Amino acid sequence: MKRTLISEAKRNEPVRIQGFVEHIRNTRNMAFLVLRDRSGSLQATIEKSTHPEWNALLETLTAESVVSVEGTVLENPAVKLGARELISTAIEIESLAAPLPLSKNANIDTRLDYRWIDLRGEKERLLFEVQTCLVQAMREFLLERNFLEIHTPKLIAAASESGADVFEVGYFDRKAYLAQSPQFYKQMAMAAGFERIFETGPVFRAEKSYTNRHTTEFTGFDLEFSYIESFHDVMHLEAEMLTFALARVQARYGEEVERLYGAKVIVPKLPYPEIALPELYRELERRYGYHLPQSERGDTTTEAEQLSYRFSMEEFGHEFLLITDFAAEKRAFYHMRKDGVPQGYDLVWRGVEITTGAQREHRYDVLCAQANERGLGEDVKFYTEFFRYGCPPHGGFGLGVDRLTMLLLGTGIKEAMFLFRGPNRLTP
Ligand code: 4AD
Ligand code: MG
């Protein structure tokens, strides 16, 4: 008999259900199994007097084993789980589970050791349903606007961006590096005349950070597009895309997210509020007494990001805040500058940076000068070459998918990833 999903099992019809055994109650005359597949749970009821041959099997059966059960689904108001039960006519153990190494309230590190068991929970499953929905909506939004999806190499010959925080790997008889961002190749696509591209893929950062928002390998959602007038075009596209994607998540999963995570999915209003960094520091000091020496005000700090959430809610009633006017020495060399001010932004959601974006410097001479300022001239020569043979003005951003998921559901980054990678974690 072919398998039927639990959610699709019709009443009074013979079905074959396959899944994990979530719970076992084995009494003298009856046995009850709660079966779980990707679509839901169902009680299988076994009349032991009719099937004495199953006694041995039921004695050995353990929680989280995988079984196949045939029978007929009947209505039964006495059954708590959906008021229906599978009256079993055949049962087979596909895989017997050893005693579980993981309890319900294990800490996150133990959970990660046994992530494949941890992920069996409905709460964990929901996270990936939400993430799938979110990324799919963003992809749809861009495809509708004629963006191409590209896939750039992660093995590269020279350290990208700043040269710091890159993993070095052996590459036959020489060294290679893992890409810190698809930045350079996104821009190569602009020089190739693609005009509009995006990519979602792995990003590597050799940072020894032990926070709840840093990981050494994450999923980036990056895009780049040409013929922009300023970085405001980039900010606006991102805001529109996020509002579209969050509206989709709210419609499909809003209730479930609230039930399992106690988090409200709020669809952010357009346009998102903007503030220049020097102005933000003045406001944080005036309102909350947050003082930072002038010399450190060129970049955000963790505390400033956190406080900016409070500020944004109080001032604009908005969870998102676009911060502009960072100091040139704190930003990547390829950001375009106007009167010395980088033409870019950070997007902060609920007090955490989720994006850095900018208009890029597409003028070859200016770009080379900015790279040389940082002593990067030779390292990025392959990249500056992209701009020698004609390149449209362009800009784009990099958005962290794991951070987006984590902030949406109110978890830490370890729970928001299929498998977290950190300075002390390379397994499973
Ligand atoms: O801000 P970042 O470093 O910017 C870039 O990579 C630029 N090339 C983007 C651009 O187009 N100008 O990284 C982009 C985003 C961050 O805002 C954050 O959401 C995420 O990637 N991110 C991390 N997520 C988890 N762990 C880390 N260690 C992260 N580092 C950055
Ligand atoms: Mg950044």
CSV table of C-alpha atoms and ligand atoms in Angstrom, one decimal:
chain,number,residue,atom,x,y,z
A,1,MET,CA,0.0,0.0,0.0
A,2,LYS,CA,1.2,3.5,-0.8
A,3,ARG,CA,2.0,5.9,2.0
A,4,THR,CA,-0.5,8.5,3.1
A,5,LEU,CA,0.5,11.7,5.0
A,6,ILE,CA,-1.2,12.1,8.3
A,7,SER,CA,-2.8,15.4,7.3
A,8,GLU,CA,-4.3,13.7,4.2
A,9,ALA,CA,-5.6,10.5,5.9
A,10,LYS,CA,-9.4,10.3,5.2
A,11,ARG,CA,-11.8,8.8,7.7
A,12,ASN,CA,-13.1,5.3,7.2
A,13,GLU,CA,-10.5,4.5,4.5
A,14,PRO,CA,-7.6,2.1,4.8
A,15,VAL,CA,-4.2,3.9,4.9
A,16,ARG,CA,-0.5,3.3,5.5
A,17,ILE,CA,1.1,5.9,7.8
A,18,GLN,CA,4.8,6.2,8.2
A,19,GLY,CA,6.7,8.3,10.7
A,20,PHE,CA,8.3,8.6,14.1
A,21,VAL,CA,6.8,7.3,17.3
A,22,GLU,CA,6.4,10.4,19.4
A,23,HIS,CA,4.9,8.7,22.4
A,24,ILE,CA,4.1,5.1,23.5
A,25,ARG,CA,1.5,4.0,26.0
A,26,ASN,CA,1.4,0.2,26.4
A,27,THR,CA,-1.3,-1.1,28.7
A,28,ARG,CA,-2.5,-4.7,29.3
A,29,ASN,CA,-5.2,-4.8,26.6
A,30,MET,CA,-4.4,-1.8,24.5
A,31,ALA,CA,-1.4,0.1,23.1
A,32,PHE,CA,-1.4,3.7,21.9
A,33,LEU,CA,1.3,5.2,19.7
A,34,VAL,CA,1.4,8.9,18.7
A,35,LEU,CA,2.8,8.9,15.2
A,36,ARG,CA,4.4,12.0,13.7
A,37,ASP,CA,5.3,12.9,10.1
A,38,ARG,CA,6.1,16.2,8.4
A,39,SER,CA,2.4,17.0,8.2
A,40,GLY,CA,1.2,16.3,11.8
A,41,SER,CA,0.5,13.7,14.4
A,42,LEU,CA,-2.0,10.9,14.8
A,43,GLN,CA,-2.8,8.3,17.4
A,44,ALA,CA,-2.5,4.7,16.4
A,45,THR,CA,-4.6,2.4,18.5
A,46,ILE,CA,-3.7,-1.2,18.9
A,47,GLU,CA,-6.1,-3.8,20.3
A,48,LYS,CA,-3.7,-6.3,21.8
A,49,SER,CA,-6.3,-9.0,22.3
A,50,THR,CA,-6.9,-9.1,18.6
A,51,HIS,CA,-3.2,-9.0,17.8
A,52,PRO,CA,-1.3,-11.0,20.5
A,53,GLU,CA,1.5,-11.5,17.9
A,54,TRP,CA,2.5,-7.8,18.3
A,55,ASN,CA,3.3,-8.1,22.0
A,56,ALA,CA,7.0,-8.7,21.4
A,57,LEU,CA,7.2,-5.8,19.0
A,58,LEU,CA,5.5,-3.5,21.3
A,59,GLU,CA,7.8,-4.5,24.2
A,60,THR,CA,10.9,-3.6,22.1
A,61,LEU,CA,9.5,-0.4,20.5
A,62,THR,CA,11.1,2.8,21.7
A,63,ALA,CA,10.2,6.5,21.4
A,64,GLU,CA,11.4,8.1,18.2
A,65,SER,CA,11.6,4.8,16.3
A,66,VAL,CA,10.3,4.9,12.8
A,67,VAL,CA,7.4,2.7,12.0
A,68,SER,CA,4.9,1.9,9.3
A,69,VAL,CA,1.3,1.3,10.5
A,70,GLU,CA,-1.7,0.3,8.4
A,71,GLY,CA,-5.2,0.6,9.4
A,72,THR,CA,-8.4,2.7,9.2
A,73,VAL,CA,-8.8,6.2,10.6
A,74,LEU,CA,-12.0,6.5,12.7
A,75,GLU,CA,-13.6,9.4,14.5
A,76,ASN,CA,-13.4,9.2,18.2
A,77,PRO,CA,-14.3,12.2,20.3
A,78,ALA,CA,-12.4,10.6,23.3
A,79,VAL,CA,-9.1,11.0,21.5
A,80,LYS,CA,-7.4,14.3,22.5
A,81,LEU,CA,-5.3,14.4,19.4
A,82,GLY,CA,-7.7,15.6,16.6
A,83,ALA,CA,-10.6,13.4,17.8
A,84,ARG,CA,-9.5,10.6,15.5
A,85,GLU,CA,-7.5,7.4,15.7
A,86,LEU,CA,-5.9,4.9,13.4
A,87,ILE,CA,-7.3,1.4,14.2
A,88,SER,CA,-4.2,-0.6,13.4
A,89,THR,CA,-4.2,-3.7,11.3
A,90,ALA,CA,-0.5,-4.0,10.6
A,91,ILE,CA,2.6,-2.6,12.2
A,92,GLU,CA,6.3,-2.8,11.2
A,93,ILE,CA,9.4,-1.2,12.8
A,94,GLU,CA,11.5,0.4,10.1
A,95,SER,CA,14.2,1.7,12.4
A,96,LEU,CA,14.5,1.1,16.2
A,97,ALA,CA,15.7,4.2,18.1
A,98,ALA,CA,18.3,3.9,20.8
A,99,PRO,CA,17.5,5.7,24.1
A,100,LEU,CA,17.4,9.4,23.4
A,101,PRO,CA,20.5,11.4,24.4
A,102,LEU,CA,18.5,14.6,24.5
A,103,SER,CA,15.9,15.8,27.0
A,104,LYS,CA,13.2,18.4,26.2
A,105,ASN,CA,14.9,21.1,28.2
A,106,ALA,CA,18.5,20.5,27.2
A,107,ASN,CA,20.7,23.6,26.7
A,108,ILE,CA,21.4,24.9,23.2
A,109,ASP,CA,24.9,23.3,23.0
A,110,THR,CA,23.6,19.8,23.8
A,111,ARG,CA,20.8,20.4,21.4
A,112,LEU,CA,23.3,21.3,18.7
A,113,ASP,CA,25.3,18.1,19.4
A,114,TYR,CA,22.2,16.1,18.5
A,115,ARG,CA,20.7,18.7,16.1
A,116,TRP,CA,19.0,16.0,13.9
A,117,ILE,CA,16.9,15.0,16.9
A,118,ASP,CA,16.4,18.5,18.1
A,119,LEU,CA,15.0,19.5,14.7
A,120,ARG,CA,12.2,16.9,15.0
A,121,GLY,CA,10.2,19.3,17.1
A,122,GLU,CA,7.3,21.3,15.6
A,123,LYS,CA,8.8,24.6,16.8
A,124,GLU,CA,12.1,23.9,15.0
A,125,ARG,CA,10.3,22.7,11.9
A,126,LEU,CA,8.3,26.0,11.8
A,127,LEU,CA,11.5,28.0,11.8
A,128,PHE,CA,12.5,26.4,8.6
A,129,GLU,CA,9.0,26.8,7.1
A,130,VAL,CA,9.2,30.5,7.9
A,131,GLN,CA,12.7,30.9,6.6
A,132,THR,CA,11.7,29.1,3.3
A,133,CYS,CA,8.7,31.4,3.0
A,134,LEU,CA,10.8,34.5,3.7
A,135,VAL,CA,13.6,33.7,1.2
A,136,GLN,CA,11.1,32.5,-1.4
A,137,ALA,CA,9.2,35.8,-1.1
A,138,MET,CA,12.3,37.9,-1.5
A,139,ARG,CA,13.4,35.8,-4.5
A,140,GLU,CA,9.9,36.2,-6.1
A,141,PHE,CA,10.0,40.0,-5.5
A,142,LEU,CA,13.3,40.3,-7.3
A,143,LEU,CA,12.4,37.9,-10.2
A,144,GLU,CA,9.4,39.9,-10.8
A,145,ARG,CA,11.6,42.9,-11.2
A,146,ASN,CA,13.8,41.1,-13.7
A,147,PHE,CA,16.8,40.3,-11.4
A,148,LEU,CA,18.9,37.3,-12.4
A,149,GLU,CA,20.0,34.8,-9.8
A,150,ILE,CA,23.7,34.1,-10.0
A,151,HIS,CA,26.0,31.8,-8.1
A,152,THR,CA,29.5,33.1,-7.5
A,153,PRO,CA,32.6,31.1,-6.4
A,154,LYS,CA,33.4,30.8,-2.7
A,155,LEU,CA,37.0,29.7,-3.3
A,156,ILE,CA,38.9,32.8,-4.2
A,157,ALA,CA,42.6,33.6,-4.8
A,158,ALA,CA,42.8,36.8,-2.8
A,159,ALA,CA,41.2,37.9,0.4
A,160,SER,CA,38.0,39.8,-0.4
A,161,GLU,CA,37.0,43.2,1.0
A,162,SER,CA,39.3,44.1,3.8
A,163,GLY,CA,41.8,41.3,3.9
A,164,ALA,CA,40.9,40.6,7.6
A,165,ASP,CA,38.7,37.8,8.9
A,166,VAL,CA,39.2,35.4,6.0
A,167,PHE,CA,39.7,31.7,6.2
A,168,GLU,CA,42.7,30.4,4.4
A,169,VAL,CA,42.5,27.0,2.8
A,170,GLY,CA,45.1,24.8,1.0
A,171,TYR,CA,44.5,24.8,-2.7
A,172,PHE,CA,46.8,22.2,-4.3
A,173,ASP,CA,50.3,23.8,-4.0
A,174,ARG,CA,49.1,27.2,-3.1
A,175,LYS,CA,46.7,29.1,-0.8
A,176,ALA,CA,43.1,30.1,-1.4
A,177,TYR,CA,40.5,31.9,0.7
A,178,LEU,CA,36.9,31.4,1.5
A,179,ALA,CA,34.7,34.3,0.3
A,180,GLN,CA,33.7,36.8,3.0
A,181,SER,CA,31.0,38.1,0.7
A,182,PRO,CA,30.1,37.8,-3.0
A,183,GLN,CA,30.7,41.5,-3.2
A,184,PHE,CA,33.4,41.6,-5.9
A,185,TYR,CA,31.6,39.1,-8.2
A,186,LYS,CA,28.2,40.9,-7.8
A,187,GLN,CA,30.0,44.0,-9.1
A,188,MET,CA,31.6,42.0,-11.9
A,189,ALA,CA,28.1,41.2,-13.0
A,190,MET,CA,27.4,44.9,-13.3
A,191,ALA,CA,30.6,45.3,-15.4
A,192,ALA,CA,29.2,42.5,-17.5
A,193,GLY,CA,26.1,44.5,-18.2
A,194,PHE,CA,23.7,42.2,-16.2
A,195,GLU,CA,22.2,45.3,-14.6
A,196,ARG,CA,20.2,43.4,-11.9
A,197,ILE,CA,21.4,40.3,-10.0
A,198,PHE,CA,21.0,38.6,-6.6
A,199,GLU,CA,22.6,35.6,-4.9
A,200,THR,CA,21.8,33.7,-1.8
A,201,GLY,CA,24.7,31.5,-0.6
A,202,PRO,CA,27.3,30.8,2.1
A,203,VAL,CA,29.5,33.6,3.5
A,204,PHE,CA,32.5,32.9,5.6
A,205,ARG,CA,33.9,35.1,8.4
A,206,ALA,CA,37.0,34.1,10.4
A,207,GLU,CA,35.8,36.1,13.4
A,208,LYS,CA,36.3,34.8,17.0
A,209,SER,CA,33.0,36.2,18.2
A,210,TYR,CA,31.0,34.5,20.8
A,211,THR,CA,27.8,36.5,20.6
A,212,ASN,CA,24.2,35.4,19.9
A,213,ARG,CA,24.4,37.0,16.4
A,214,HIS,CA,27.7,36.0,15.0
A,215,THR,CA,28.6,32.8,13.2
A,216,THR,CA,31.6,31.9,11.1
A,217,GLU,CA,29.5,30.7,8.2
A,218,PHE,CA,26.1,32.1,7.4
A,219,THR,CA,23.7,32.5,4.5
A,220,GLY,CA,23.9,35.8,2.7
A,221,PHE,CA,21.2,37.3,0.6
A,222,ASP,CA,23.0,39.8,-1.6
A,223,LEU,CA,21.9,41.9,-4.5
A,224,GLU,CA,23.4,44.5,-6.8
A,225,PHE,CA,21.8,46.7,-9.5
A,226,SER,CA,22.8,49.3,-12.0
A,227,TYR,CA,21.8,52.8,-13.1
A,228,ILE,CA,20.9,53.9,-9.6
A,229,GLU,CA,20.8,57.6,-8.8
A,230,SER,CA,22.0,57.2,-5.3
A,231,PHE,CA,22.1,54.7,-2.4
A,232,HIS,CA,18.6,55.8,-1.6
A,233,ASP,CA,17.5,53.7,-4.4
A,234,VAL,CA,19.2,50.7,-2.7
A,235,MET,CA,17.6,51.4,0.7
A,236,HIS,CA,14.1,51.8,-0.8
A,237,LEU,CA,14.4,48.6,-2.8
A,238,GLU,CA,15.4,46.7,0.3
A,239,ALA,CA,12.6,48.2,2.4
A,240,GLU,CA,10.0,47.3,-0.2
A,241,MET,CA,11.4,43.8,-0.5
A,242,LEU,CA,11.4,43.2,3.3
A,243,THR,CA,7.9,44.6,3.7
A,244,PHE,CA,6.7,42.3,0.9
A,245,ALA,CA,8.4,39.2,2.4
A,246,LEU,CA,7.2,39.9,6.0
A,247,ALA,CA,3.6,40.4,4.8
A,248,ARG,CA,3.8,37.0,3.2
A,249,VAL,CA,5.2,35.4,6.4
A,250,GLN,CA,2.5,37.1,8.5
A,251,ALA,CA,-0.3,35.9,6.3
A,252,ARG,CA,1.0,32.3,6.1
A,253,TYR,CA,2.6,31.8,9.5
A,254,GLY,CA,1.6,34.7,11.8
A,255,GLU,CA,-0.6,32.6,14.1
A,256,GLU,CA,1.8,29.7,14.3
A,257,VAL,CA,4.7,32.0,15.1
A,258,GLU,CA,2.8,33.6,17.9
A,259,ARG,CA,1.7,30.2,19.3
A,260,LEU,CA,5.1,28.5,19.2
A,261,TYR,CA,7.5,31.5,19.6
A,262,GLY,CA,5.3,34.1,21.3
A,263,ALA,CA,6.5,36.5,18.7
A,264,LYS,CA,4.3,38.9,16.6
A,265,VAL,CA,5.1,39.2,12.9
A,266,ILE,CA,4.7,42.9,12.2
A,267,VAL,CA,4.6,44.1,8.6
A,268,PRO,CA,6.8,47.2,8.6
A,269,LYS,CA,5.3,50.3,7.0
A,270,LEU,CA,7.0,52.1,4.1
A,271,PRO,CA,9.1,54.2,4.0
A,272,TYR,CA,11.5,53.0,6.8
A,273,PRO,CA,12.8,55.8,9.0
A,274,GLU,CA,16.4,57.1,8.3
A,275,ILE,CA,18.9,58.9,10.5
A,276,ALA,CA,22.5,60.0,10.0
A,277,LEU,CA,24.9,58.4,12.5
A,278,PRO,CA,26.2,61.7,14.1
A,279,GLU,CA,22.5,62.7,14.7
A,280,LEU,CA,21.7,59.2,16.1
A,281,TYR,CA,24.6,59.6,18.7
A,282,ARG,CA,23.3,63.0,19.7
A,283,GLU,CA,19.8,61.6,20.2
A,284,LEU,CA,21.1,58.6,22.2
A,285,GLU,CA,23.1,60.9,24.5
A,286,ARG,CA,20.2,63.4,24.9
A,287,ARG,CA,17.5,60.8,25.5
A,288,TYR,CA,19.3,57.9,27.3
A,289,GLY,CA,22.6,59.4,28.5
A,290,TYR,CA,24.6,57.1,26.2
A,291,HIS,CA,27.9,58.8,25.8
A,292,LEU,CA,30.6,57.8,23.3
A,293,PRO,CA,33.8,59.9,22.7
A,294,GLN,CA,33.7,61.8,19.4
A,295,SER,CA,36.6,59.7,18.0
A,296,GLU,CA,34.4,56.5,18.2
A,297,ARG,CA,31.3,57.9,16.7
A,298,GLY,CA,32.2,57.0,13.1
A,299,ASP,CA,30.7,53.5,13.5
A,300,THR,CA,27.9,51.9,15.5
A,301,THR,CA,28.6,49.9,18.6
A,302,THR,CA,26.6,47.0,19.9
A,303,GLU,CA,25.0,49.2,22.6
A,304,ALA,CA,24.2,52.0,20.1
A,305,GLU,CA,22.5,49.5,17.9
A,306,GLN,CA,20.5,48.1,20.8
A,307,LEU,CA,19.5,51.6,22.0
A,308,SER,CA,18.6,52.6,18.4
A,309,TYR,CA,15.7,50.2,18.6
A,310,ARG,CA,14.3,52.1,21.6
A,311,PHE,CA,14.9,55.4,19.8
A,312,SER,CA,13.3,54.2,16.6
A,313,MET,CA,10.2,52.9,18.4
A,314,GLU,CA,9.8,56.1,20.4
A,315,GLU,CA,10.5,58.5,17.6
A,316,PHE,CA,9.0,56.7,14.6
A,317,GLY,CA,7.0,53.8,16.0
A,318,HIS,CA,9.0,51.6,13.7
A,319,GLU,CA,11.1,48.5,14.4
A,320,PHE,CA,13.5,49.2,11.5
A,321,LEU,CA,16.0,52.0,11.3
A,322,LEU,CA,18.2,53.0,8.3
A,323,ILE,CA,21.5,54.5,9.5
A,324,THR,CA,23.6,56.6,7.1
A,325,ASP,CA,26.7,58.8,7.2
A,326,PHE,CA,29.2,56.4,8.7
A,327,ALA,CA,32.9,57.5,8.8
A,328,ALA,CA,34.8,56.7,5.6
A,329,GLU,CA,37.6,54.9,7.5
A,330,LYS,CA,35.0,52.5,9.0
A,331,ARG,CA,33.5,51.5,5.7
A,332,ALA,CA,34.7,49.3,2.9
A,333,PHE,CA,37.0,51.0,0.4
A,334,TYR,CA,34.6,50.4,-2.5
A,335,HIS,CA,31.8,52.5,-1.1
A,336,MET,CA,31.3,55.7,-3.1
A,337,ARG,CA,32.0,58.9,-1.2
A,338,LYS,CA,30.5,62.3,-1.6
A,339,ASP,CA,32.3,65.1,0.2
A,340,GLY,CA,34.1,62.4,2.1
A,341,VAL,CA,30.9,60.7,3.3
A,342,PRO,CA,30.3,57.1,2.3
A,343,GLN,CA,27.1,56.7,0.3
A,344,GLY,CA,25.8,53.8,2.2
A,345,TYR,CA,23.8,52.6,5.1
A,346,ASP,CA,23.2,49.9,7.7
A,347,LEU,CA,19.7,48.6,8.3
A,348,VAL,CA,19.0,47.8,12.0
A,349,TRP,CA,16.0,45.7,13.0
A,350,ARG,CA,15.0,45.3,16.6
A,351,GLY,CA,18.4,46.6,17.6
A,352,VAL,CA,20.6,44.3,15.4
A,353,GLU,CA,22.3,45.1,12.1
A,354,ILE,CA,20.8,43.0,9.4
A,355,THR,CA,22.2,44.7,6.3
A,356,THR,CA,25.0,46.9,5.0
A,357,GLY,CA,24.4,48.5,1.6
A,358,ALA,CA,25.9,51.2,-0.5
A,359,GLN,CA,26.4,52.9,-3.9
A,360,ARG,CA,29.7,51.5,-5.1
A,361,GLU,CA,32.6,53.5,-6.6
A,362,HIS,CA,32.5,52.6,-10.3
A,363,ARG,CA,35.1,55.1,-11.5
A,364,TYR,CA,38.3,53.2,-12.0
A,365,ASP,CA,40.7,55.9,-10.9
A,366,VAL,CA,38.8,56.9,-7.8
A,367,LEU,CA,38.4,53.2,-6.8
A,368,CYS,CA,42.1,52.5,-7.2
A,369,ALA,CA,42.9,55.5,-5.1
A,370,GLN,CA,40.5,54.4,-2.3
A,371,ALA,CA,42.0,50.8,-2.4
A,372,ASN,CA,45.6,52.2,-2.2
A,373,GLU,CA,44.6,54.3,0.8
A,374,ARG,CA,44.1,51.0,2.6
A,375,GLY,CA,47.2,49.4,1.2
A,376,LEU,CA,45.0,46.9,-0.8
A,377,GLY,CA,46.2,47.9,-4.3
A,378,GLU,CA,47.8,44.6,-5.3
A,379,ASP,CA,45.4,42.3,-3.5
A,380,VAL,CA,42.3,43.7,-5.2
A,381,LYS,CA,43.9,44.3,-8.7
A,382,PHE,CA,41.8,41.5,-10.2
A,383,TYR,CA,38.7,43.4,-8.9
A,384,THR,CA,39.7,46.9,-9.9
A,385,GLU,CA,40.2,45.5,-13.5
A,386,PHE,CA,36.5,45.0,-13.7
A,387,PHE,CA,36.1,48.8,-13.9
A,388,ARG,CA,38.6,49.6,-16.6
A,389,TYR,CA,36.5,48.7,-19.6
A,390,GLY,CA,33.2,50.5,-18.8
A,391,CYS,CA,30.9,49.9,-15.9
A,392,PRO,CA,27.5,51.5,-15.0
A,393,PRO,CA,26.9,53.3,-11.8
A,394,HIS,CA,25.5,50.7,-9.3
A,395,GLY,CA,24.8,49.7,-5.7
A,396,GLY,CA,23.5,46.9,-3.6
A,397,PHE,CA,23.4,45.3,-0.2
A,398,GLY,CA,24.2,42.2,1.8
A,399,LEU,CA,21.5,40.8,4.1
A,400,GLY,CA,22.1,38.1,6.7
A,401,VAL,CA,19.4,35.4,6.4
A,402,ASP,CA,20.2,33.8,9.7
A,403,ARG,CA,19.9,37.2,11.5
A,404,LEU,CA,16.7,37.9,9.8
A,405,THR,CA,15.2,34.6,10.9
A,406,MET,CA,16.5,35.0,14.4
A,407,LEU,CA,15.1,38.5,14.9
A,408,LEU,CA,11.7,37.5,13.4
A,409,LEU,CA,11.2,34.7,15.8
A,410,GLY,CA,13.1,36.1,18.8
A,411,THR,CA,15.7,33.3,19.1
A,412,GLY,CA,19.5,33.4,19.2
A,413,ILE,CA,21.5,32.7,16.0
A,414,LYS,CA,22.4,29.1,17.0
A,415,GLU,CA,18.7,28.1,16.9
A,416,ALA,CA,18.0,30.1,13.7
A,417,MET,CA,20.5,28.0,11.6
A,418,PHE,CA,20.2,24.5,10.4
A,419,LEU,CA,23.7,23.9,11.7
A,420,PHE,CA,25.5,26.6,13.6
A,421,ARG,CA,29.3,27.2,12.9
A,422,GLY,CA,31.4,29.0,15.5
A,423,PRO,CA,35.0,29.2,16.6
A,424,ASN,CA,34.4,26.1,18.8
A,425,ARG,CA,31.9,24.2,16.6
A,426,LEU,CA,32.6,22.3,13.4
A,427,THR,CA,30.3,19.3,14.1
A,428,PRO,CA,28.0,17.7,13.4
B,1,4AD,O1,27.8,44.0,6.8
B,1,4AD,P1,28.5,43.0,6.0
B,1,4AD,O2,29.8,42.6,6.5
B,1,4AD,O3,28.5,43.6,4.5
B,1,4AD,C1,29.0,43.0,3.4
B,1,4AD,O4,29.4,41.8,3.4
B,1,4AD,C2,29.0,43.8,2.2
B,1,4AD,N1,29.7,43.2,1.1
B,1,4AD,C3,27.6,44.1,1.9
B,1,4AD,C4,27.4,45.1,0.9
B,1,4AD,O5,26.8,44.8,-0.1
B,1,4AD,N2,27.9,46.3,1.1
B,1,4AD,O6,27.6,41.7,5.9
B,1,4AD,C5,26.2,41.8,5.5
B,1,4AD,C6,25.3,41.2,6.5
B,1,4AD,C7,25.3,41.9,7.9
B,1,4AD,O7,24.5,43.0,7.9
B,1,4AD,C8,24.7,40.8,8.7
B,1,4AD,O8,23.3,40.7,8.6
B,1,4AD,C9,25.3,39.6,8.1
B,1,4AD,O9,25.7,39.9,6.8
B,1,4AD,N3,26.5,39.1,8.9
B,1,4AD,C10,26.6,38.1,9.7
B,1,4AD,N4,25.6,37.2,10.2
B,1,4AD,C11,26.0,36.3,11.0
B,1,4AD,N5,27.3,36.2,11.5
B,1,4AD,C12,28.2,37.1,11.1
B,1,4AD,N6,29.5,36.9,11.6
B,1,4AD,C13,27.9,38.1,10.2
B,1,4AD,N7,28.6,39.1,9.6
B,1,4AD,C14,27.7,39.7,8.8
B,2,MG,MG,27.9,45.6,8.1
